[in-house]
Short mmCIF file of N, CA and C and ligand atoms in Angstrom, two decimals:
data_model
loop_
_atom_site.label_atom_id
_atom_site.label_comp_id
_atom_site.label_asym_id
_atom_site.label_seq_id
_atom_site.Cartn_x
_atom_site.Cartn_y
_atom_site.Cartn_z
N UNK A 1 100.05 124.84 87.03
CA UNK A 1 99.47 124.34 87.58
C UNK A 1 97.73 123.54 86.81
N UNK A 2 98.11 122.08 86.68
CA UNK A 2 96.51 121.67 85.98
C UNK A 2 95.58 121.65 87.65
N UNK A 3 94.98 122.35 88.55
CA UNK A 3 93.81 122.42 89.08
C UNK A 3 92.33 121.64 88.31
N UNK A 4 91.63 120.77 89.86
CA UNK A 4 90.22 120.04 89.34
C UNK A 4 89.65 120.42 90.62
N UNK A 5 87.95 121.00 90.39
CA UNK A 5 87.75 120.67 91.72
C UNK A 5 86.59 119.97 91.42
N UNK A 6 86.48 119.44 92.33
CA UNK A 6 84.74 118.05 92.77
C UNK A 6 84.14 117.96 94.02
N UNK A 7 83.13 118.84 93.42
CA UNK A 7 82.34 119.48 95.00
C UNK A 7 81.20 118.00 95.37
N UNK A 8 80.40 118.80 95.70
CA UNK A 8 79.17 117.78 96.39
C UNK A 8 78.95 117.85 98.14
N UNK A 9 78.17 117.02 98.12
CA UNK A 9 77.64 116.79 99.60
C UNK A 9 78.19 115.93 100.18
N UNK A 10 78.67 115.37 99.85
CA UNK A 10 79.53 114.27 100.27
C UNK A 10 79.42 113.70 102.01
N UNK A 11 77.80 113.09 101.94
CA UNK A 11 76.83 113.01 103.25
C UNK A 11 76.61 111.18 103.24
N UNK A 12 77.25 110.49 103.94
CA UNK A 12 78.70 110.46 103.86
C UNK A 12 79.57 109.96 101.95
N UNK A 13 80.84 110.59 102.32
CA UNK A 13 81.24 109.47 101.21
C UNK A 13 80.86 108.40 100.48
N UNK A 14 80.92 108.01 99.32
CA UNK A 14 80.64 106.36 99.35
C UNK A 14 81.93 106.20 98.18
N UNK A 15 81.23 104.89 97.98
CA UNK A 15 82.10 103.90 96.95
C UNK A 15 83.05 105.05 95.55
N UNK A 16 81.42 105.18 95.18
CA UNK A 16 81.10 105.92 94.15
C UNK A 16 81.85 107.54 93.76
N UNK A 17 82.03 108.03 94.70
CA UNK A 17 82.49 109.34 95.23
C UNK A 17 84.36 109.09 94.94
N UNK A 18 84.50 107.59 95.82
CA UNK A 18 86.01 107.14 95.90
C UNK A 18 86.53 106.92 94.32
N UNK A 19 85.43 105.99 94.27
CA UNK A 19 86.16 105.36 92.04
C UNK A 19 86.18 107.12 91.37
N UNK A 20 85.75 108.35 91.30
CA UNK A 20 85.26 109.03 91.09
C UNK A 20 86.77 109.61 91.03
N UNK A 21 87.21 110.19 92.67
CA UNK A 21 87.89 110.98 93.18
C UNK A 21 89.51 110.18 93.14
N UNK A 22 89.65 108.64 92.65
CA UNK A 22 90.80 108.29 92.59
C UNK A 22 90.91 108.02 91.59
N UNK A 23 90.26 108.70 90.32
CA UNK A 23 89.97 107.93 88.94
C UNK A 23 90.22 109.59 88.45
N UNK A 24 90.49 110.66 89.13
CA UNK A 24 90.39 111.85 88.82
C UNK A 24 91.98 112.05 89.00
N UNK A 25 92.51 112.02 89.98
CA UNK A 25 92.71 112.31 90.93
C UNK A 25 94.41 113.12 89.64
N UNK A 26 95.01 111.16 89.69
CA UNK A 26 95.83 111.38 88.10
C UNK A 26 96.09 111.91 87.42
N UNK A 27 94.87 112.81 87.31
CA UNK A 27 94.61 113.14 85.93
C UNK A 27 94.84 115.00 85.93
N UNK A 28 95.20 115.55 87.13
CA UNK A 28 94.96 116.94 87.58
C UNK A 28 96.81 116.53 88.08
N UNK A 29 97.09 118.41 88.88
CA UNK A 29 98.10 118.50 89.23
C UNK A 29 97.24 118.34 90.44
N UNK A 30 96.16 118.80 91.06
CA UNK A 30 96.02 118.83 92.21
C UNK A 30 94.25 118.76 91.86
N UNK A 31 93.57 117.73 93.01
CA UNK A 31 92.04 117.91 93.01
C UNK A 31 91.61 118.23 94.13
N UNK A 32 91.41 119.01 94.09
CA UNK A 32 90.61 119.63 95.62
C UNK A 32 88.93 118.98 95.53
N UNK A 33 88.78 118.48 96.63
CA UNK A 33 87.63 117.86 96.32
C UNK A 33 86.82 118.80 97.83
N UNK A 34 85.55 119.25 97.14
CA UNK A 34 84.86 120.24 97.75
C UNK A 34 83.62 119.79 98.65
N UNK A 35 83.70 120.46 99.58
CA UNK A 35 82.19 119.78 100.46
C UNK A 35 81.36 120.93 100.16
N UNK A 36 80.32 121.10 100.36
CA UNK A 36 79.08 122.76 100.35
C UNK A 36 79.33 122.94 101.85
N UNK A 37 78.95 124.22 102.08
CA UNK A 37 78.38 124.20 103.58
C UNK A 37 77.82 124.54 103.14
N UNK A 38 76.78 125.61 102.69
CA UNK A 38 75.54 126.04 103.01
C UNK A 38 73.98 124.86 102.07
N UNK A 39 74.13 123.91 102.13
CA UNK A 39 73.12 123.43 100.94
C UNK A 39 71.65 123.06 101.95
N UNK A 40 71.01 123.48 100.86
CA UNK A 40 69.99 123.63 101.29
C UNK A 40 69.15 121.80 101.96
N UNK A 41 69.68 120.82 101.60
CA UNK A 41 69.35 119.48 102.10
C UNK A 41 70.03 119.61 104.09
N UNK A 42 69.34 119.07 104.77
CA UNK A 42 69.55 119.82 106.01
C UNK A 42 70.55 117.95 106.28
N UNK A 43 71.36 118.02 106.44
CA UNK A 43 72.70 116.92 106.51
C UNK A 43 72.45 116.62 107.66
N UNK A 44 72.71 115.16 107.48
CA UNK A 44 73.02 113.66 108.49
C UNK A 44 74.65 114.22 109.16
N UNK A 45 75.69 114.44 108.53
CA UNK A 45 76.65 114.61 108.97
C UNK A 45 77.38 116.05 108.97
N UNK A 46 78.26 116.53 110.24
CA UNK A 46 78.74 118.12 110.08
C UNK A 46 80.07 117.72 108.78
N UNK A 47 79.91 118.86 108.35
CA UNK A 47 81.04 119.65 107.15
C UNK A 47 82.79 118.25 108.15
N UNK A 48 82.45 119.18 109.23
CA UNK A 48 83.66 118.31 109.81
C UNK A 48 83.60 117.22 109.66
N UNK A 49 83.04 116.79 109.94
CA UNK A 49 82.98 114.80 110.26
C UNK A 49 83.17 114.30 108.20
N UNK A 50 82.21 115.30 107.54
CA UNK A 50 82.39 115.18 106.09
C UNK A 50 83.33 115.13 105.92
N UNK A 51 84.31 115.90 105.90
CA UNK A 51 85.20 116.73 105.67
C UNK A 51 87.03 115.62 106.35
N UNK A 52 86.51 115.53 107.55
CA UNK A 52 87.79 114.56 107.99
C UNK A 52 87.27 112.69 107.59
N UNK A 53 86.12 112.05 106.85
CA UNK A 53 86.12 110.83 106.65
C UNK A 53 86.82 111.26 105.12
N UNK A 54 86.38 111.98 104.12
CA UNK A 54 87.21 112.09 103.02
C UNK A 54 88.69 112.59 103.04
N UNK A 55 89.67 113.21 104.14
CA UNK A 55 90.86 112.63 104.30
C UNK A 55 91.33 111.72 104.72
N UNK A 56 90.50 110.84 105.25
CA UNK A 56 91.19 109.13 105.80
C UNK A 56 91.57 108.97 104.88
N UNK A 57 90.08 108.57 103.77
CA UNK A 57 90.19 107.98 102.61
C UNK A 57 90.63 107.82 101.65
N UNK A 58 91.25 109.15 101.51
CA UNK A 58 91.77 109.93 100.23
C UNK A 58 93.77 110.28 100.38
N UNK A 59 93.59 109.42 102.14
CA UNK A 59 95.15 109.71 102.28
C UNK A 59 96.59 109.52 101.79
N UNK A 60 95.79 108.36 101.03
CA UNK A 60 96.71 107.82 100.01
C UNK A 60 97.31 108.37 98.94
N UNK A 61 96.23 109.73 98.35
CA UNK A 61 96.68 110.65 97.38
C UNK A 61 97.26 111.83 97.55
N UNK A 62 98.51 112.32 97.53
CA UNK A 62 98.84 113.64 97.57
C UNK A 62 98.15 114.66 97.14
N UNK A 63 98.04 114.31 95.76
CA UNK A 63 97.76 115.04 95.17
C UNK A 63 96.55 115.58 95.15
N UNK A 64 95.54 115.41 96.00
CA UNK A 64 94.36 115.50 96.61
C UNK A 64 94.07 116.19 98.04
N UNK A 65 93.25 116.89 97.95
CA UNK A 65 93.08 117.71 98.88
C UNK A 65 91.76 118.14 99.22
N UNK A 66 91.55 118.00 100.47
CA UNK A 66 89.97 118.51 101.36
C UNK A 66 89.81 119.62 101.49
N UNK A 67 88.95 120.15 100.99
CA UNK A 67 88.24 121.61 101.00
C UNK A 67 86.49 122.18 101.63
N UNK A 68 85.92 123.06 101.96
CA UNK A 68 84.94 123.52 102.20
C UNK A 68 84.94 125.01 101.55
N UNK A 69 83.43 125.19 100.86
CA UNK A 69 83.12 126.24 99.90
C UNK A 69 81.68 125.96 100.21
N UNK A 70 81.41 127.46 100.54
CA UNK A 70 79.78 127.68 99.66
C UNK A 70 79.78 128.84 98.80
N UNK A 71 78.29 129.58 98.74
CA UNK A 71 78.44 130.63 97.42
C UNK A 71 78.35 129.65 96.44
N UNK A 72 78.45 130.62 95.46
CA UNK A 72 79.00 130.24 94.18
C UNK A 72 80.20 129.24 93.40
N UNK A 73 79.45 128.13 93.28
CA UNK A 73 80.78 127.33 92.27
C UNK A 73 81.81 127.54 91.71
N UNK A 74 81.47 128.84 91.55
CA UNK A 74 82.08 129.29 90.18
C UNK A 74 83.61 130.49 90.96
N UNK A 75 82.66 131.16 91.28
CA UNK A 75 83.74 131.76 92.88
C UNK A 75 84.84 131.28 93.33
N UNK A 76 84.41 130.01 93.87
CA UNK A 76 85.20 129.27 94.48
C UNK A 76 86.46 128.26 93.41
N UNK A 77 86.00 128.44 92.36
CA UNK A 77 87.13 127.64 91.65
C UNK A 77 87.83 129.10 91.30
N UNK A 78 87.70 130.27 90.59
CA UNK A 78 89.07 131.49 90.86
C UNK A 78 89.10 131.66 91.96
N UNK A 79 88.64 131.33 92.68
CA UNK A 79 89.20 131.25 94.55
C UNK A 79 90.75 130.61 94.77
N UNK A 80 90.59 129.48 94.31
CA UNK A 80 91.29 128.35 93.98
C UNK A 80 92.10 128.25 92.64
N UNK A 81 91.95 129.31 91.88
CA UNK A 81 93.00 129.58 90.58
C UNK A 81 92.53 128.11 89.71
N UNK A 82 91.32 127.02 90.14
CA UNK A 82 91.20 126.12 88.99
C UNK A 82 90.52 126.18 87.98
N UNK A 83 90.52 125.75 87.09
CA UNK A 83 89.60 125.38 85.65
C UNK A 83 88.65 124.49 85.36
N UNK A 84 88.47 122.98 86.60
CA UNK A 84 87.78 122.39 85.65
C UNK A 84 87.46 121.93 86.91
N UNK A 85 85.61 121.35 85.82
CA UNK A 85 84.80 121.29 87.70
C UNK A 85 84.61 119.76 87.17
N UNK A 86 85.46 119.02 87.99
CA UNK A 86 84.82 117.29 87.64
C UNK A 86 83.36 116.15 88.71
N UNK A 87 82.46 116.18 87.19
CA UNK A 87 81.80 115.66 87.82
C UNK A 87 81.63 114.07 87.89
N UNK A 88 80.39 113.42 88.72
CA UNK A 88 81.02 112.20 88.14
C UNK A 88 78.81 111.66 87.31
N UNK A 89 78.67 111.23 86.17
CA UNK A 89 77.88 111.06 85.78
C UNK A 89 77.22 109.40 86.18
N UNK A 90 76.36 109.45 86.45
CA UNK A 90 75.46 107.64 86.83
C UNK A 90 75.01 107.24 86.05
N UNK A 91 73.62 107.96 85.50
CA UNK A 91 72.93 107.41 85.35
C UNK A 91 71.98 108.99 84.06
N UNK A 92 71.17 108.18 82.90
CA UNK A 92 70.51 109.28 81.91
C UNK A 92 70.03 110.43 83.09
N UNK A 93 69.43 109.86 84.48
CA UNK A 93 68.61 110.44 84.79
C UNK A 93 69.19 111.51 85.71
N UNK A 94 71.27 111.73 86.50
CA UNK A 94 71.76 112.60 86.64
C UNK A 94 71.35 113.40 85.31
N UNK A 95 71.87 113.33 84.01
CA UNK A 95 72.08 114.15 83.15
C UNK A 95 72.07 115.42 83.41
N UNK A 96 70.51 114.95 83.34
CA UNK A 96 69.04 116.69 83.11
C UNK A 96 69.89 118.03 84.03
N UNK A 97 70.06 117.34 85.13
CA UNK A 97 70.35 118.14 86.23
C UNK A 97 71.93 118.74 86.14
N UNK A 98 72.19 117.38 85.76
CA UNK A 98 74.13 117.98 85.61
C UNK A 98 74.48 119.27 84.31
N UNK A 99 73.34 118.72 83.10
CA UNK A 99 72.94 119.39 82.23
C UNK A 99 72.36 120.65 82.05
N UNK A 100 72.25 121.01 83.34
CA UNK A 100 71.85 122.20 83.59
C UNK A 100 72.75 123.01 84.04
N UNK A 101 73.29 122.23 85.05
CA UNK A 101 74.16 123.40 86.02
C UNK A 101 75.42 123.86 84.70
N UNK A 102 75.59 122.95 84.37
CA UNK A 102 76.88 123.09 83.59
C UNK A 102 76.55 123.91 82.96
N UNK A 103 75.26 124.29 82.53
CA UNK A 103 75.69 125.36 81.31
C UNK A 103 75.43 126.52 82.04
N UNK A 104 74.84 126.32 83.26
CA UNK A 104 74.53 127.65 84.44
C UNK A 104 76.15 128.17 84.45
N UNK A 105 76.55 127.47 85.55
CA UNK A 105 78.48 127.18 85.54
C UNK A 105 78.59 127.96 84.67
N UNK A 106 78.91 127.66 83.27
CA UNK A 106 79.33 127.72 81.90
C UNK A 106 78.90 129.44 81.38
N UNK A 107 77.83 129.93 81.74
CA UNK A 107 77.41 131.32 81.45
C UNK A 107 77.86 132.08 82.80
N UNK A 108 77.66 131.99 83.81
CA UNK A 108 78.78 132.37 84.59
C UNK A 108 80.37 132.70 84.69
N UNK A 109 80.72 131.22 84.23
CA UNK A 109 82.46 131.35 84.21
C UNK A 109 82.34 130.77 82.51
N UNK A 110 83.04 131.53 81.99
CA UNK A 110 82.98 130.73 80.05
C UNK A 110 84.67 130.35 80.40
N UNK A 111 85.34 130.92 81.37
CA UNK A 111 87.00 130.14 81.85
C UNK A 111 86.78 128.84 81.75
N UNK A 112 85.33 128.08 82.62
CA UNK A 112 85.61 126.96 83.58
C UNK A 112 85.13 126.24 82.81
N UNK A 113 85.40 125.12 82.80
CA UNK A 113 85.02 123.56 81.94
C UNK A 113 84.26 122.36 83.45
N UNK A 114 83.18 121.95 82.54
CA UNK A 114 82.55 120.99 83.14
C UNK A 114 83.11 119.69 82.83
N UNK A 115 83.95 118.46 83.22
CA UNK A 115 84.55 116.96 83.48
C UNK A 115 83.63 116.58 83.67
N UNK A 116 82.88 115.24 83.11
CA UNK A 116 81.56 114.83 83.29
C UNK A 116 82.86 113.31 82.96
N UNK A 117 82.30 112.55 84.36
CA UNK A 117 83.82 111.35 84.23
C UNK A 117 82.15 109.90 85.14
N UNK A 118 81.92 108.96 83.55
CA UNK A 118 81.18 108.28 83.97
C UNK A 118 81.28 107.08 84.94
N UNK A 119 80.36 107.23 86.22
CA UNK A 119 80.47 105.76 87.03
C UNK A 119 80.65 105.02 87.34
N UNK A 120 82.02 103.85 87.39
CA UNK A 120 81.65 102.54 87.45
C UNK A 120 80.05 102.00 87.44
N UNK A 121 80.20 100.88 86.47
CA UNK A 121 78.36 100.26 86.39
C UNK A 121 78.17 99.75 87.56
N UNK A 122 79.18 99.61 88.56
CA UNK A 122 79.55 98.37 89.92
C UNK A 122 78.88 99.36 90.74
N UNK A 123 78.86 101.30 90.53
CA UNK A 123 78.31 102.29 91.95
C UNK A 123 77.70 102.99 91.21
N UNK A 124 76.80 101.96 90.32
CA UNK A 124 75.43 103.60 89.53
C UNK A 124 74.32 103.54 90.03
N UNK A 125 73.85 102.70 90.73
CA UNK A 125 72.53 102.72 91.73
C UNK A 125 73.01 103.41 93.25
N UNK A 126 74.13 103.91 92.68
CA UNK A 126 74.88 103.91 94.87
C UNK A 126 74.22 105.38 94.52
N UNK A 127 73.90 106.02 96.66
CA UNK A 127 73.99 107.91 96.66
C UNK A 127 73.88 107.93 97.59
N UNK A 128 74.47 108.48 98.46
CA UNK A 128 73.98 109.29 100.29
C UNK A 128 73.39 109.02 100.33
N UNK A 129 72.08 109.07 99.98
CA UNK A 129 70.61 108.27 100.79
C UNK A 129 70.26 106.92 100.27
N UNK A 130 70.75 106.47 99.75
CA UNK A 130 71.14 104.85 99.92
C UNK A 130 71.61 104.51 101.11
N UNK A 131 72.92 104.96 100.89
CA UNK A 131 73.77 104.25 101.96
C UNK A 131 73.01 105.01 103.43
N UNK A 132 72.78 106.37 103.85
CA UNK A 132 71.94 106.51 104.61
C UNK A 132 70.23 106.38 105.55
N UNK A 133 69.50 105.64 104.35
CA UNK A 133 68.23 104.32 104.25
C UNK A 133 68.80 103.29 104.95
N UNK A 134 69.86 102.53 103.96
CA UNK A 134 70.09 101.65 104.83
C UNK A 134 70.61 101.57 105.99
N UNK A 135 71.94 102.12 106.21
CA UNK A 135 72.56 102.16 107.82
C UNK A 135 71.30 102.61 108.17
N UNK A 136 69.91 103.25 107.70
CA UNK A 136 69.18 103.58 109.74
C UNK A 136 68.47 102.19 110.12
N UNK A 137 68.61 100.68 108.35
CA UNK A 137 67.81 99.75 108.97
C UNK A 137 68.67 98.74 109.44
N UNK A 138 70.42 99.38 109.49
CA UNK A 138 71.27 98.30 109.89
C UNK A 138 71.65 97.56 109.27
N UNK A 139 71.03 98.72 107.86
CA UNK A 139 72.34 97.14 106.75
C UNK A 139 72.84 96.82 106.33
N UNK A 140 73.99 95.85 105.85
CA UNK A 140 75.55 96.22 105.85
C UNK A 140 75.37 96.83 104.40
N UNK A 141 76.75 98.00 104.91
CA UNK A 141 77.66 98.93 104.36
C UNK A 141 78.31 98.42 103.83
N UNK A 142 79.02 97.23 103.73
CA UNK A 142 79.91 96.15 103.22
C UNK A 142 79.79 96.38 100.99
N UNK A 143 81.43 96.84 100.76
CA UNK A 143 80.81 97.80 99.67
C UNK A 143 80.63 98.97 98.59
N UNK A 144 79.79 99.26 99.71
CA UNK A 144 79.17 100.50 99.53
C UNK A 144 79.66 102.21 100.21
N UNK A 145 80.55 101.53 100.85
CA UNK A 145 81.52 102.82 101.79
C UNK A 145 82.98 102.71 102.28
N UNK A 146 83.81 103.55 102.06
CA UNK A 146 85.46 102.53 102.88
C UNK A 146 84.81 101.57 103.48
N UNK A 147 85.87 100.89 103.48
CA UNK A 147 85.72 99.82 104.94
C UNK A 147 85.84 100.36 106.12
N UNK A 148 87.13 101.58 106.14
CA UNK A 148 87.18 101.69 107.40
C UNK A 148 86.25 103.20 108.34
N UNK A 149 85.48 103.47 107.42
CA UNK A 149 84.07 104.18 107.99
C UNK A 149 82.90 103.47 108.10
N UNK A 150 82.57 102.18 107.95
CA UNK A 150 81.24 101.48 107.44
C UNK A 150 80.70 101.75 109.11
N UNK A 151 81.49 100.88 110.62
CA UNK A 151 81.30 100.82 111.26
C UNK A 151 80.50 102.88 111.46
N UNK A 152 82.03 102.86 111.70
CA UNK A 152 81.03 104.94 111.86
C UNK A 152 80.12 105.31 111.22
N UNK A 153 79.93 104.53 110.23
CA UNK A 153 78.69 105.71 109.46
C UNK A 153 77.29 104.84 110.01
N UNK A 154 77.28 103.78 110.58
CA UNK A 154 76.37 103.22 110.64
C UNK A 154 76.50 103.38 112.54
N UNK A 155 76.98 103.92 113.22
CA UNK A 155 76.48 104.40 113.99
C UNK A 155 75.84 105.17 114.52
N UNK A 156 76.28 106.06 113.77
CA UNK A 156 76.04 107.58 113.85
C UNK A 156 74.69 107.66 113.15
N UNK A 157 74.06 106.66 112.36
CA UNK A 157 72.70 106.78 111.32
C UNK A 157 72.09 105.94 112.37
N UNK A 158 72.19 104.60 112.94
CA UNK A 158 71.36 103.67 113.51
C UNK A 158 71.22 103.87 114.70
N UNK A 159 69.60 104.33 115.56
CA UNK A 159 69.91 104.18 116.51
C UNK A 159 68.66 103.04 116.88
N UNK A 160 68.87 101.95 117.91
CA UNK A 160 68.17 101.32 117.71
C UNK A 160 66.90 100.91 118.77
N1 COA B 1 78.72 107.56 93.20
C1 COA B 1 77.70 107.84 93.69
N2 COA B 1 76.98 108.36 94.54
C2 COA B 1 77.16 109.60 93.85
C3 COA B 1 78.28 110.07 92.87
C4 COA B 1 79.43 109.15 92.26
N3 COA B 1 80.18 108.89 91.78
N4 COA B 1 78.19 111.34 92.63
C5 COA B 1 76.95 111.84 92.98
N5 COA B 1 76.27 111.08 93.61
C6 COA B 1 75.10 110.84 94.48
C7 COA B 1 75.46 112.10 96.28
O1 COA B 1 76.06 110.49 96.95
C8 COA B 1 74.00 112.46 96.39
O2 COA B 1 73.35 111.50 96.92
P1 COA B 1 72.07 112.61 97.52
O3 COA B 1 71.05 112.86 97.16
O4 COA B 1 70.70 110.71 97.86
O5 COA B 1 72.14 112.18 98.84
C9 COA B 1 73.73 113.02 94.81
O6 COA B 1 74.62 112.27 93.90
C10 COA B 1 73.87 114.57 94.27
O7 COA B 1 75.09 114.55 94.96
P2 COA B 1 75.93 115.96 94.83
O8 COA B 1 76.86 115.56 93.21
O9 COA B 1 77.25 115.62 95.83
O10 COA B 1 75.15 117.15 94.28
P3 COA B 1 74.88 118.29 95.62
O11 COA B 1 73.86 118.27 95.37
O12 COA B 1 74.99 117.77 97.19
O13 COA B 1 75.97 119.16 95.44
C11 COA B 1 77.22 121.09 93.82
C12 COA B 1 76.38 119.91 94.20
C13 COA B 1 78.20 121.70 95.19
C14 COA B 1 77.96 121.15 93.18
C15 COA B 1 76.11 122.09 93.92
O14 COA B 1 74.85 122.25 94.34
C16 COA B 1 77.16 123.38 93.70
O15 COA B 1 77.44 123.47 92.73
N6 COA B 1 76.50 124.26 94.56
C17 COA B 1 76.94 125.73 94.81
C18 COA B 1 76.03 126.85 94.21
C19 COA B 1 76.08 126.97 92.59
O16 COA B 1 77.38 127.08 92.30
N7 COA B 1 75.08 126.35 91.80
C20 COA B 1 75.05 126.73 90.70
C21 COA B 1 75.14 127.68 89.94
S1 COA B 1 73.52 128.61 90.19
#
């Protein structure tokens, strides 16, 4: 069975993430979307909220599993018996950091491959922090996050 892991903070999930999830899902028998638990970042949404949002927007894809992890990503892949890390690449600015991470992960676990998927150009400007920033000013999130999450995300962040 080909199992891949798509790791990230997903604070919150955006249409850019969803684009990668949907495109990656049918390339593997199972795609585990793994929410990082012990991030140095101070998250806006709890891990449970982030997992719940991910579950709802991927409900139509039975091969997608939502999970959480802490510790080293490669240890988590071994635990899940997964061989591939899926990452989305948005712009050259992502490349240096992602390349460094991929090389470090390769050094730690030579049996694991990192697969970079190019983010659709319409989402190349998007990030979770841009979404949070926009929501804090009550800006429209239309087209940036899955429609069923728009109000929920704004309500959590916007406090007039
Ligand atoms: N479309 C839109 N935005 C995207 C995107 C896409 N396809 N892919 C990523 N992003 C954005 C995210 O929204 C996020 O935005 P923000 O920083 O503004 O909030 C940003 O890009 C970074 O996202 P992400 O890829 O989730 O990075 P991360 O730093 O939150 O998580 C891990 C990366 C979890 C893979 C990494 O920290 C990790 O592996 N940690 C475990 C420890 C470990 O093993 N480290 C490596 C060896 S030392």
